Coordinates of N, CA and C and ligand atoms in Angstrom, one line a residue:
X159 N 0.8 -1.2 0.0 CA 0.0 0.0 0.0 C 0.9 1.2 0.0
X160 N 0.5 2.2 -0.9 CA 1.3 3.4 -1.0 C 0.4 4.6 -0.5
X161 N 0.9 5.2 0.6 CA 0.2 6.3 1.2 C 0.9 7.6 1.0
X162 N 0.2 8.7 0.6 CA 0.8 10.0 0.5 C 0.5 10.7 1.8
X163 N 1.6 11.3 2.4 CA 1.4 12.1 3.6 C 1.6 13.5 3.3
X164 N 0.6 14.3 3.5 CA 0.7 15.7 3.1 C 0.1 16.6 4.2
X165 N 0.2 17.9 4.0 CA -0.2 18.9 5.0 C 0.6 20.2 4.8
X166 N 0.1 21.3 5.4 CA 0.7 22.6 5.2 C 2.0 22.7 6.0
X167 N 2.8 23.7 5.8 CA 4.0 24.0 6.5 C 3.6 24.0 8.0
X168 N 4.4 23.3 8.8 CA 4.2 23.4 10.3 C 3.0 22.6 10.8
X169 N 2.3 21.9 9.9 CA 1.1 21.1 10.3 C 1.5 19.9 11.2
X170 N 2.7 19.4 11.0 CA 3.2 18.3 11.8 C 3.5 17.0 11.0
X171 N 3.7 17.2 9.7 CA 4.0 16.1 8.9 C 5.2 15.3 9.3
X172 N 6.3 16.0 9.7 CA 7.5 15.3 10.1 C 7.3 14.5 11.3
X173 N 6.5 15.1 12.2 CA 6.2 14.5 13.5 C 5.4 13.2 13.2
X174 N 4.4 13.2 12.4 CA 3.6 12.1 12.1 C 4.4 11.0 11.3
X175 N 5.3 11.5 10.4 CA 6.1 10.5 9.7 C 7.0 9.8 10.6
X176 N 7.6 10.5 11.6 CA 8.5 9.9 12.6 C 7.8 8.8 13.4
X177 N 6.5 9.2 13.8 CA 5.7 8.2 14.6 C 5.4 7.0 13.8
X178 N 5.0 7.2 12.5 CA 4.6 6.0 11.7 C 5.9 5.2 11.4
X179 N 7.0 5.8 11.3 CA 8.3 5.0 11.1 C 8.6 4.2 12.4
X180 N 8.2 4.7 13.5 CA 8.4 3.9 14.8 C 7.6 2.6 14.7
X181 N 6.4 2.7 14.0 CA 5.5 1.5 13.9 C 6.0 0.6 12.8
X182 N 7.0 1.0 12.0 CA 7.6 0.1 11.0 C 7.3 0.5 9.6
X183 N 6.6 1.7 9.4 CA 6.3 2.1 8.0 C 7.6 2.6 7.4
X184 N 7.7 2.4 6.1 CA 8.8 3.0 5.4 C 8.5 4.4 5.0
X185 N 9.3 5.4 5.3 CA 9.0 6.8 4.9 C 9.9 7.2 3.7
X186 N 9.3 7.7 2.7 CA 10.0 8.2 1.6 C 9.8 9.7 1.5
X187 N 10.8 10.5 1.8 CA 10.7 11.9 2.1 C 11.1 12.7 0.8
X188 N 10.1 13.2 0.1 CA 10.4 13.9 -1.2 C 11.1 15.2 -1.0
X189 N 10.9 15.8 0.2 CA 11.7 17.1 0.5 C 13.2 16.7 0.6
X190 N 13.4 15.7 1.3 CA 14.8 15.3 1.5 C 15.5 14.9 0.2
X191 N 14.7 14.2 -0.7 CA 15.2 13.8 -2.0 C 15.5 15.1 -2.8
X192 N 14.6 16.1 -2.7 CA 14.8 17.3 -3.5 C 16.1 18.0 -3.0
X193 N 16.3 18.0 -1.7 CA 17.6 18.6 -1.1 C 18.8 17.9 -1.6
X194 N 18.7 16.5 -1.7 CA 19.9 15.7 -2.1 C 20.2 16.0 -3.6
X195 N 19.1 16.1 -4.4 CA 19.3 16.3 -5.8 C 20.0 17.7 -6.1
X196 N 19.7 18.7 -5.2 CA 20.2 20.0 -5.5 C 21.4 20.4 -4.5
X197 N 21.9 19.4 -3.8 CA 23.1 19.6 -3.0 C 24.3 19.6 -3.9
X198 N 25.5 20.0 -3.4 CA 26.7 20.0 -4.2 C 26.9 18.5 -4.7
X199 N 27.1 18.4 -6.1 CA 27.3 17.1 -6.7 C 26.0 16.4 -7.0
X200 N 24.8 17.1 -6.7 CA 23.5 16.4 -6.9 C 23.2 16.3 -8.4
X201 N 22.3 15.3 -8.6 CA 21.9 14.9 -9.9 C 21.3 16.1 -10.7
X202 N 20.7 17.0 -10.1 CA 19.9 18.1 -10.8 C 20.8 19.3 -11.1
X203 N 22.0 19.4 -10.5 CA 22.8 20.6 -10.7 C 23.1 21.0 -12.1
X204 N 23.5 20.0 -12.9 CA 23.9 20.3 -14.3 C 22.7 20.9 -15.1
X205 N 21.5 20.3 -14.9 CA 20.3 20.7 -15.6 C 19.9 22.1 -15.2
X206 N 20.1 22.4 -13.9 CA 19.8 23.8 -13.4 C 20.7 24.8 -13.9
X207 N 22.0 24.4 -14.1 CA 23.0 25.4 -14.7 C 22.6 25.6 -16.1
X208 N 22.2 24.6 -16.8 CA 21.8 24.7 -18.2 C 20.7 25.7 -18.4
X209 N 19.7 25.5 -17.5 CA 18.4 26.3 -17.7 C 18.5 27.7 -17.1
X210 N 19.3 27.9 -16.0 CA 19.3 29.1 -15.3 C 20.6 29.8 -15.3
X211 N 21.7 29.1 -15.6 CA 23.0 29.7 -15.5 C 23.7 29.4 -14.2
X212 N 25.0 29.6 -14.2 CA 25.8 29.2 -13.0 C 25.6 30.1 -11.8
X213 N 24.9 31.3 -12.1 CA 24.6 32.2 -11.0 C 23.7 31.7 -9.9
X214 N 23.0 30.6 -10.2 CA 22.1 30.0 -9.2 C 22.8 28.9 -8.4
X215 N 24.1 28.8 -8.6 CA 24.8 27.7 -7.9 C 25.8 28.4 -6.9
X216 N 25.8 28.0 -5.7 CA 26.7 28.7 -4.7 C 28.1 28.2 -4.8
X217 N 29.0 28.7 -3.9 CA 30.4 28.4 -4.0 C 30.7 27.0 -3.8
X218 N 29.9 26.3 -3.0 CA 30.1 24.9 -2.7 C 29.6 24.0 -3.9
X219 N 28.9 24.6 -4.8 CA 28.4 23.7 -5.9 C 26.9 23.3 -5.7
X220 N 26.3 23.8 -4.7 CA 24.9 23.5 -4.4 C 24.0 24.6 -5.0
X221 N 22.7 24.2 -5.1 CA 21.7 25.2 -5.6 C 21.7 26.3 -4.5
X222 N 21.7 27.6 -5.0 CA 21.5 28.7 -4.1 C 20.0 28.9 -3.9
X223 N 19.6 28.3 -2.8 CA 18.1 28.2 -2.5 C 17.5 29.6 -2.4
X224 N 18.1 30.5 -1.7 CA 17.5 31.8 -1.5 C 17.3 32.5 -2.8
X225 N 18.3 32.4 -3.7 CA 18.3 33.1 -5.0 C 17.2 32.5 -5.9
X226 N 17.2 31.1 -5.9 CA 16.2 30.5 -6.7 C 14.8 30.7 -6.2
X227 N 14.6 30.8 -4.8 CA 13.3 31.0 -4.2 C 12.8 32.4 -4.7
X228 N 13.7 33.4 -4.7 CA 13.3 34.7 -5.1 C 12.9 34.7 -6.6
X229 N 13.7 34.0 -7.4 CA 13.4 33.9 -8.8 C 12.0 33.3 -9.1
X230 N 11.8 32.2 -8.5 CA 10.5 31.5 -8.9 C 9.3 32.2 -8.2
X231 N 9.5 32.9 -7.2 CA 8.4 33.7 -6.6 C 8.0 34.8 -7.6
X232 N 9.0 35.3 -8.3 CA 8.7 36.5 -9.1 C 8.3 36.1 -10.6
X233 N 8.6 34.8 -10.9 CA 8.5 34.4 -12.3 C 7.9 33.0 -12.5
X234 N 6.6 33.0 -12.9 CA 5.9 31.7 -12.9 C 6.6 30.7 -14.0
X235 N 7.1 31.3 -15.1 CA 7.7 30.4 -16.1 C 9.0 29.8 -15.5
X236 N 9.7 30.5 -14.7 CA 10.9 29.9 -14.1 C 10.5 28.8 -13.1
X237 N 9.4 29.0 -12.4 CA 8.9 28.0 -11.5 C 8.6 26.7 -12.3
X238 N 7.9 26.9 -13.4 CA 7.6 25.7 -14.2 C 8.9 25.0 -14.7
X239 N 9.9 25.8 -15.2 CA 11.1 25.2 -15.7 C 11.8 24.4 -14.6
X240 N 11.9 25.0 -13.4 CA 12.5 24.3 -12.3 C 11.8 23.0 -12.0
X241 N 10.4 23.1 -12.0 CA 9.6 21.9 -11.6 C 9.8 20.8 -12.7
X242 N 9.9 21.2 -14.0 CA 10.1 20.2 -15.0 C 11.5 19.5 -14.9
X243 N 12.4 20.2 -14.3 CA 13.7 19.6 -14.1 C 13.6 18.6 -12.8
X244 N 13.1 19.2 -11.8 CA 13.1 18.5 -10.5 C 12.1 17.4 -10.3
X245 N 10.9 17.6 -10.8 CA 9.8 16.7 -10.4 C 10.0 15.3 -11.0
X246 N 10.4 15.1 -12.2 CA 10.7 13.7 -12.7 C 11.9 13.1 -11.9
X247 N 12.9 13.9 -11.6 CA 14.0 13.3 -10.8 C 13.6 12.9 -9.4
X248 N 12.7 13.7 -8.8 CA 12.2 13.4 -7.5 C 11.4 12.1 -7.5
X249 N 10.5 12.0 -8.5 CA 9.7 10.8 -8.6 C 10.5 9.6 -8.8
X250 N 11.5 9.7 -9.7 CA 12.3 8.5 -10.0 C 13.1 8.1 -8.7
X251 N 13.6 9.0 -8.0 CA 14.4 8.7 -6.8 C 13.4 8.1 -5.7
X252 N 12.2 8.7 -5.7 CA 11.2 8.2 -4.7 C 10.9 6.7 -5.1
X253 N 10.7 6.4 -6.3 CA 10.4 5.0 -6.7 C 11.6 4.1 -6.4
X254 N 12.8 4.6 -6.6 CA 13.9 3.7 -6.2 C 13.9 3.4 -4.7
X255 N 13.6 4.4 -3.9 CA 13.5 4.2 -2.5 C 12.4 3.2 -2.2
X256 N 11.3 3.4 -2.9 CA 10.1 2.5 -2.7 C 10.5 1.0 -3.0
X257 N 11.2 0.8 -4.1 CA 11.7 -0.5 -4.4 C 12.6 -1.1 -3.3
X258 N 13.4 -0.3 -2.7 CA 14.3 -0.8 -1.7 C 13.6 -1.0 -0.4
X259 N 12.4 -0.6 -0.3 CA 11.6 -0.7 1.0 C 10.5 -1.7 0.9
X260 N 10.6 -2.6 0.0 CA 9.5 -3.5 -0.2 C 9.1 -4.4 1.0
X261 N 10.1 -4.6 1.9 CA 9.9 -5.4 3.1 C 9.0 -4.7 4.1
X262 N 8.8 -3.4 4.0 CA 8.0 -2.7 5.0 C 6.5 -3.0 4.8
X263 N 5.7 -3.0 5.8 CA 4.3 -3.3 5.7 C 3.5 -2.4 4.7
X264 N 3.9 -1.1 4.7 CA 3.4 -0.1 3.8 C 4.3 1.0 3.6
X265 N 4.1 1.8 2.6 CA 5.0 2.9 2.2 C 4.3 4.2 2.4
X266 N 5.0 5.1 3.1 CA 4.5 6.5 3.3 C 5.4 7.5 2.5
X267 N 4.8 8.1 1.5 CA 5.5 9.1 0.7 C 5.2 10.5 1.3
X268 N 6.1 11.2 1.9 CA 5.8 12.5 2.4 C 5.9 13.5 1.2
X269 N 4.8 14.1 0.9 CA 4.7 15.0 -0.3 C 4.0 16.2 0.2
X270 N 4.8 17.2 0.6 CA 4.1 18.4 1.2 C 3.2 19.1 0.2
X271 N 3.6 19.2 -1.1 CA 2.7 19.9 -2.0 C 1.9 19.0 -2.9
X272 N 1.4 17.9 -2.3 CA 0.6 16.9 -3.1 C -0.6 17.6 -3.8
X273 N -1.3 18.4 -3.0 CA -2.6 18.9 -3.5 C -2.3 20.0 -4.6
X274 N -1.2 20.6 -4.4 CA -0.8 21.7 -5.4 C -0.3 21.1 -6.7
X275 N 0.1 19.9 -6.7 CA 0.9 19.4 -7.8 C 0.2 18.2 -8.5
X276 N -0.2 18.5 -9.7 CA -1.0 17.4 -10.5 C -0.1 16.2 -10.8
X277 N 1.2 16.4 -10.8 CA 2.1 15.3 -11.2 C 2.0 14.1 -10.2
X278 N 1.6 14.4 -9.0 CA 1.6 13.3 -8.0 C 0.3 12.5 -8.0
X279 N -0.7 13.2 -8.5 CA -2.1 12.6 -8.3 C -2.2 11.2 -9.0
X280 N -2.9 10.3 -8.4 CA -3.1 9.0 -9.0 C -2.0 8.0 -8.7
X281 N -1.0 8.4 -8.0 CA 0.2 7.5 -7.7 C 0.1 6.8 -6.4
X282 N -1.0 7.1 -5.6 CA -1.1 6.6 -4.3 C -2.4 5.9 -4.0
X283 N -2.4 4.9 -3.1 CA -3.7 4.3 -2.7 C -4.5 5.1 -1.8
X284 N -3.8 5.9 -0.9 CA -4.5 6.7 0.0 C -3.8 8.0 0.2
X285 N -4.5 9.0 0.7 CA -3.9 10.3 1.0 C -4.2 10.5 2.5
X286 N -3.1 10.7 3.3 CA -3.2 11.0 4.7 C -2.8 12.5 4.9
X287 N -3.8 13.2 5.5 CA -3.6 14.7 5.7 C -3.3 14.9 7.2
X288 N -2.3 15.7 7.4 CA -2.1 16.3 8.8 C -2.7 17.7 8.8
X289 N -3.7 17.9 9.5 CA -4.5 19.1 9.5 C -4.3 19.9 10.8
X290 N -4.2 21.2 10.7 CA -4.3 21.9 12.0 C -4.6 23.4 11.6
X291 N -5.2 24.1 12.6 CA -5.5 25.5 12.4 C -4.3 26.3 11.9
X292 N -4.5 27.3 11.1 CA -3.5 28.1 10.5 C -2.7 28.8 11.6
X293 N -3.4 29.3 12.6 CA -2.6 30.0 13.7 C -1.6 29.1 14.3
X294 N -1.9 27.8 14.5 CA -0.9 26.9 15.1 C 0.2 26.7 14.1
X295 N -0.1 26.5 12.8 CA 1.0 26.3 11.8 C 2.0 27.5 11.9
X296 N 1.5 28.7 11.9 CA 2.3 29.9 11.9 C 3.1 29.9 13.2
X297 N 2.5 29.7 14.3 CA 3.2 29.7 15.6 C 4.3 28.7 15.6
X298 N 4.1 27.5 15.1 CA 5.1 26.4 15.2 C 6.3 26.8 14.3
X299 N 6.0 27.3 13.1 CA 7.1 27.6 12.1 C 7.9 28.8 12.7
X300 N 7.2 29.8 13.3 CA 8.0 30.9 13.9 C 8.9 30.4 15.0
X301 N 8.4 29.4 15.8 CA 9.2 28.8 16.9 C 10.4 28.1 16.4
X302 N 10.3 27.4 15.2 CA 11.4 26.5 14.9 C 12.2 27.0 13.7
X303 N 11.8 28.0 12.9 CA 12.6 28.4 11.8 C 12.8 29.8 11.8
X304 N 13.9 30.2 11.1 CA 14.4 31.6 11.1 C 13.6 32.4 10.0
X305 N 12.3 32.5 10.2 CA 11.5 33.2 9.2 C 10.7 34.3 9.9
X306 N 10.4 35.4 9.2 CA 9.6 36.4 9.8 C 8.1 36.1 9.6
X307 N 7.3 36.6 10.5 CA 5.8 36.3 10.5 C 5.3 36.5 9.1
X308 N 5.6 37.7 8.5 CA 5.1 38.0 7.1 C 5.5 36.9 6.1
X309 N 6.7 36.4 6.2 CA 7.1 35.4 5.3 C 6.3 34.1 5.5
X310 N 6.1 33.7 6.7 CA 5.4 32.5 7.0 C 3.9 32.7 6.5
X311 N 3.4 33.8 6.8 CA 2.0 34.1 6.3 C 1.9 34.0 4.8
X312 N 2.9 34.5 4.1 CA 2.8 34.5 2.7 C 3.0 33.0 2.1
X313 N 3.8 32.2 2.8 CA 4.0 30.8 2.4 C 2.6 30.1 2.6
X314 N 2.0 30.3 3.7 CA 0.7 29.6 4.0 C -0.3 30.1 3.0
X315 N -0.3 31.4 2.7 CA -1.3 31.9 1.7 C -1.1 31.3 0.3
X316 N 0.1 31.0 0.0 CA 0.3 30.4 -1.4 C 0.1 28.9 -1.4
X317 N 0.1 28.3 -0.3 CA -0.2 26.8 -0.3 C -1.7 26.6 -0.5
X318 N -2.0 25.3 -0.7 CA -3.4 24.9 -0.9 C -4.2 25.3 0.4
X319 N -5.5 25.5 0.3 CA -6.3 25.8 1.5 C -6.6 24.5 2.3
X320 N -7.0 24.7 3.5 CA -7.3 23.5 4.3 C -8.5 22.8 3.7
X321 N -9.4 23.5 3.1 CA -10.6 22.9 2.5 C -10.2 22.0 1.3
X322 N -9.3 22.5 0.5 CA -8.8 21.8 -0.7 C -8.0 20.5 -0.2
X323 N -7.2 20.6 0.8 CA -6.5 19.5 1.3 C -7.5 18.4 1.9
X324 N -8.5 18.9 2.6 CA -9.4 18.0 3.2 C -10.2 17.2 2.2
X325 N -10.5 17.9 1.1 CA -11.2 17.3 0.0 C -10.4 16.2 -0.7
X326 N -9.1 16.3 -0.6 CA -8.2 15.3 -1.3 C -7.9 14.1 -0.3
X327 N -8.2 14.2 0.9 CA -7.7 13.3 1.9 C -8.6 12.1 2.2
X328 N -8.1 10.9 2.4 CA -8.8 9.7 2.8 C -8.7 9.6 4.3
X329 N -7.6 10.0 4.9 CA -7.4 9.9 6.3 C -6.9 11.3 6.8
X330 N -7.4 11.7 8.0 CA -7.0 13.0 8.5 C -6.5 12.8 9.9
X331 N -5.4 13.3 10.2 CA -4.9 13.5 11.6 C -5.0 14.9 12.0
X332 N -5.8 15.3 13.0 CA -5.9 16.7 13.4 C -4.8 16.8 14.5
X333 N -3.8 17.7 14.2 CA -2.7 17.9 15.1 C -2.8 19.3 15.7
X334 N -3.8 19.4 16.6 CA -4.0 20.6 17.3 C -3.9 20.5 18.8
X335 N -3.6 19.3 19.3 CA -3.5 19.1 20.7 C -2.1 18.8 21.2
X336 N -2.1 18.1 22.3 CA -0.8 17.8 22.9 C -0.1 16.7 22.1
X337 N 1.3 16.7 22.2 CA 2.0 15.7 21.4 C 1.6 14.2 21.8
X338 N 1.3 14.0 23.0 CA 0.9 12.6 23.4 C -0.4 12.2 22.7
X339 N -1.3 13.1 22.5 CA -2.6 12.7 21.9 C -2.3 12.4 20.4
X340 N -1.3 13.0 19.8 CA -1.0 12.7 18.4 C -0.4 11.3 18.3
X341 N 0.4 10.9 19.3 CA 1.0 9.6 19.2 C -0.1 8.5 19.3
X342 N -1.2 8.8 20.1 CA -2.3 7.8 20.2 C -3.0 7.7 18.9
X343 N -3.2 8.9 18.3 CA -3.9 8.9 17.0 C -3.2 8.2 15.9
X344 N -1.9 8.4 15.9 CA -1.0 7.8 14.9 C -1.0 6.3 15.1
X345 N -1.0 5.8 16.3 CA -1.0 4.4 16.6 C -2.3 3.8 16.1
X346 N -3.5 4.5 16.3 CA -4.7 4.0 15.7 C -4.7 3.9 14.2
X347 N -4.1 4.9 13.6 CA -4.0 5.0 12.1 C -3.2 3.8 11.6
X348 N -2.1 3.6 12.3 CA -1.2 2.5 11.9 C -2.0 1.2 11.9
X349 N -2.8 1.0 13.0 CA -3.6 -0.3 13.0 C -4.5 -0.4 11.8
X350 N -5.1 0.8 11.5 CA -6.0 0.8 10.3 C -5.2 0.4 9.1
X351 N -4.1 1.0 8.9 CA -3.3 0.7 7.7 C -2.9 -0.8 7.7
X352 N -2.5 -1.4 8.8 CA -2.2 -2.8 8.9 C -3.4 -3.6 8.4
X353 N -4.6 -3.3 8.9 CA -5.8 -4.0 8.5 C -6.0 -3.9 7.0
X354 N -5.9 -2.7 6.5 CA -6.1 -2.5 5.0 C -5.1 -3.3 4.2
X355 N -3.8 -3.3 4.7 CA -2.8 -4.0 4.0 C -3.1 -5.5 4.0
X356 N -3.6 -6.0 5.1 CA -3.9 -7.4 5.2 C -5.1 -7.8 4.3
X357 N -6.0 -6.8 4.2 CA -7.2 -7.1 3.3 C -6.8 -7.1 1.8
X358 N -5.8 -6.3 1.5 CA -5.5 -6.2 0.1 C -4.5 -7.3 -0.4
X359 N -4.1 -8.2 0.5 CA -3.1 -9.2 0.1 C -3.9 -10.4 -0.5
Ligands
LIG549 P1 5.9 20.0 9.1 O1 6.8 18.8 8.8 O2 4.5 19.7 8.7 O3 6.4 21.3 8.5 P2 6.7 19.5 11.8 O4 6.3 18.1 12.1 O5 8.2 19.7 11.5 O6 5.8 20.1 10.7 O7 6.3 20.4 13.0 C1 6.7 21.8 13.1 C2 7.2 22.0 14.5 O8 6.1 22.0 15.4 C3 8.1 21.0 15.0 O9 9.1 21.6 15.8 C4 7.3 20.1 15.9 O10 8.0 19.4 16.9 C5 6.2 21.0 16.5 N1 4.9 20.4 16.7 C6 4.2 19.6 15.8 N2 3.1 19.2 16.3 C7 3.0 19.7 17.6 C8 2.1 19.6 18.7 N3 0.9 18.9 18.6 N4 2.4 20.2 19.8 C9 3.5 20.9 20.0 N5 4.5 21.0 19.0 C10 4.2 20.4 17.8

């Protein structure tokens, strides 16, 4: 069974992924894959230089994230170009990780922008959404990342709405309470996934 794990920034996706991993799920983290592809020596660097020029690569040979972020915010065509380079590479690497994880009872693909990205649709058996009120998302991101409130608010505003995400979800974990209550919810969800996996065998 292939499950997509999604949710807005700061919703608690990493937290839920970590808890599911403790239960034995294989986690395939598409953000981590994207970072690897664009790190120094990464598979995507040559294509990024071809499309955007060497000015978007930093001194160590990695993608200059801040510069590229500014570029794609300002220019929709640049965003499409970058996505055309990265998305197929991310999907191929994710499938390689999935092949290597066949012994796990089920696979969880963490895809933050699942609802925003048509490329991913139809590739999963279920969509698991981590949902929480926007005020909590913003509060958590401000606590853990070096971003200004206005930046976080603008990221949240550009992401899919809670309603759009809820419409795409088969399973929802509401992460608005204490960490202990999330662990109990994830344990219940894991049992559901194990039942579904057994039924589909
Ligand atoms: P995401 O991966 O969706 O961006 P994270 O799982 O990294 O979100 O969570 C963002 C931050 O908020 C982390 O520091 C995490 O430990 C914290 N956090 C998540 N859920 C809760 C919660 N229910 N109570 C308190 N802190 C939380």
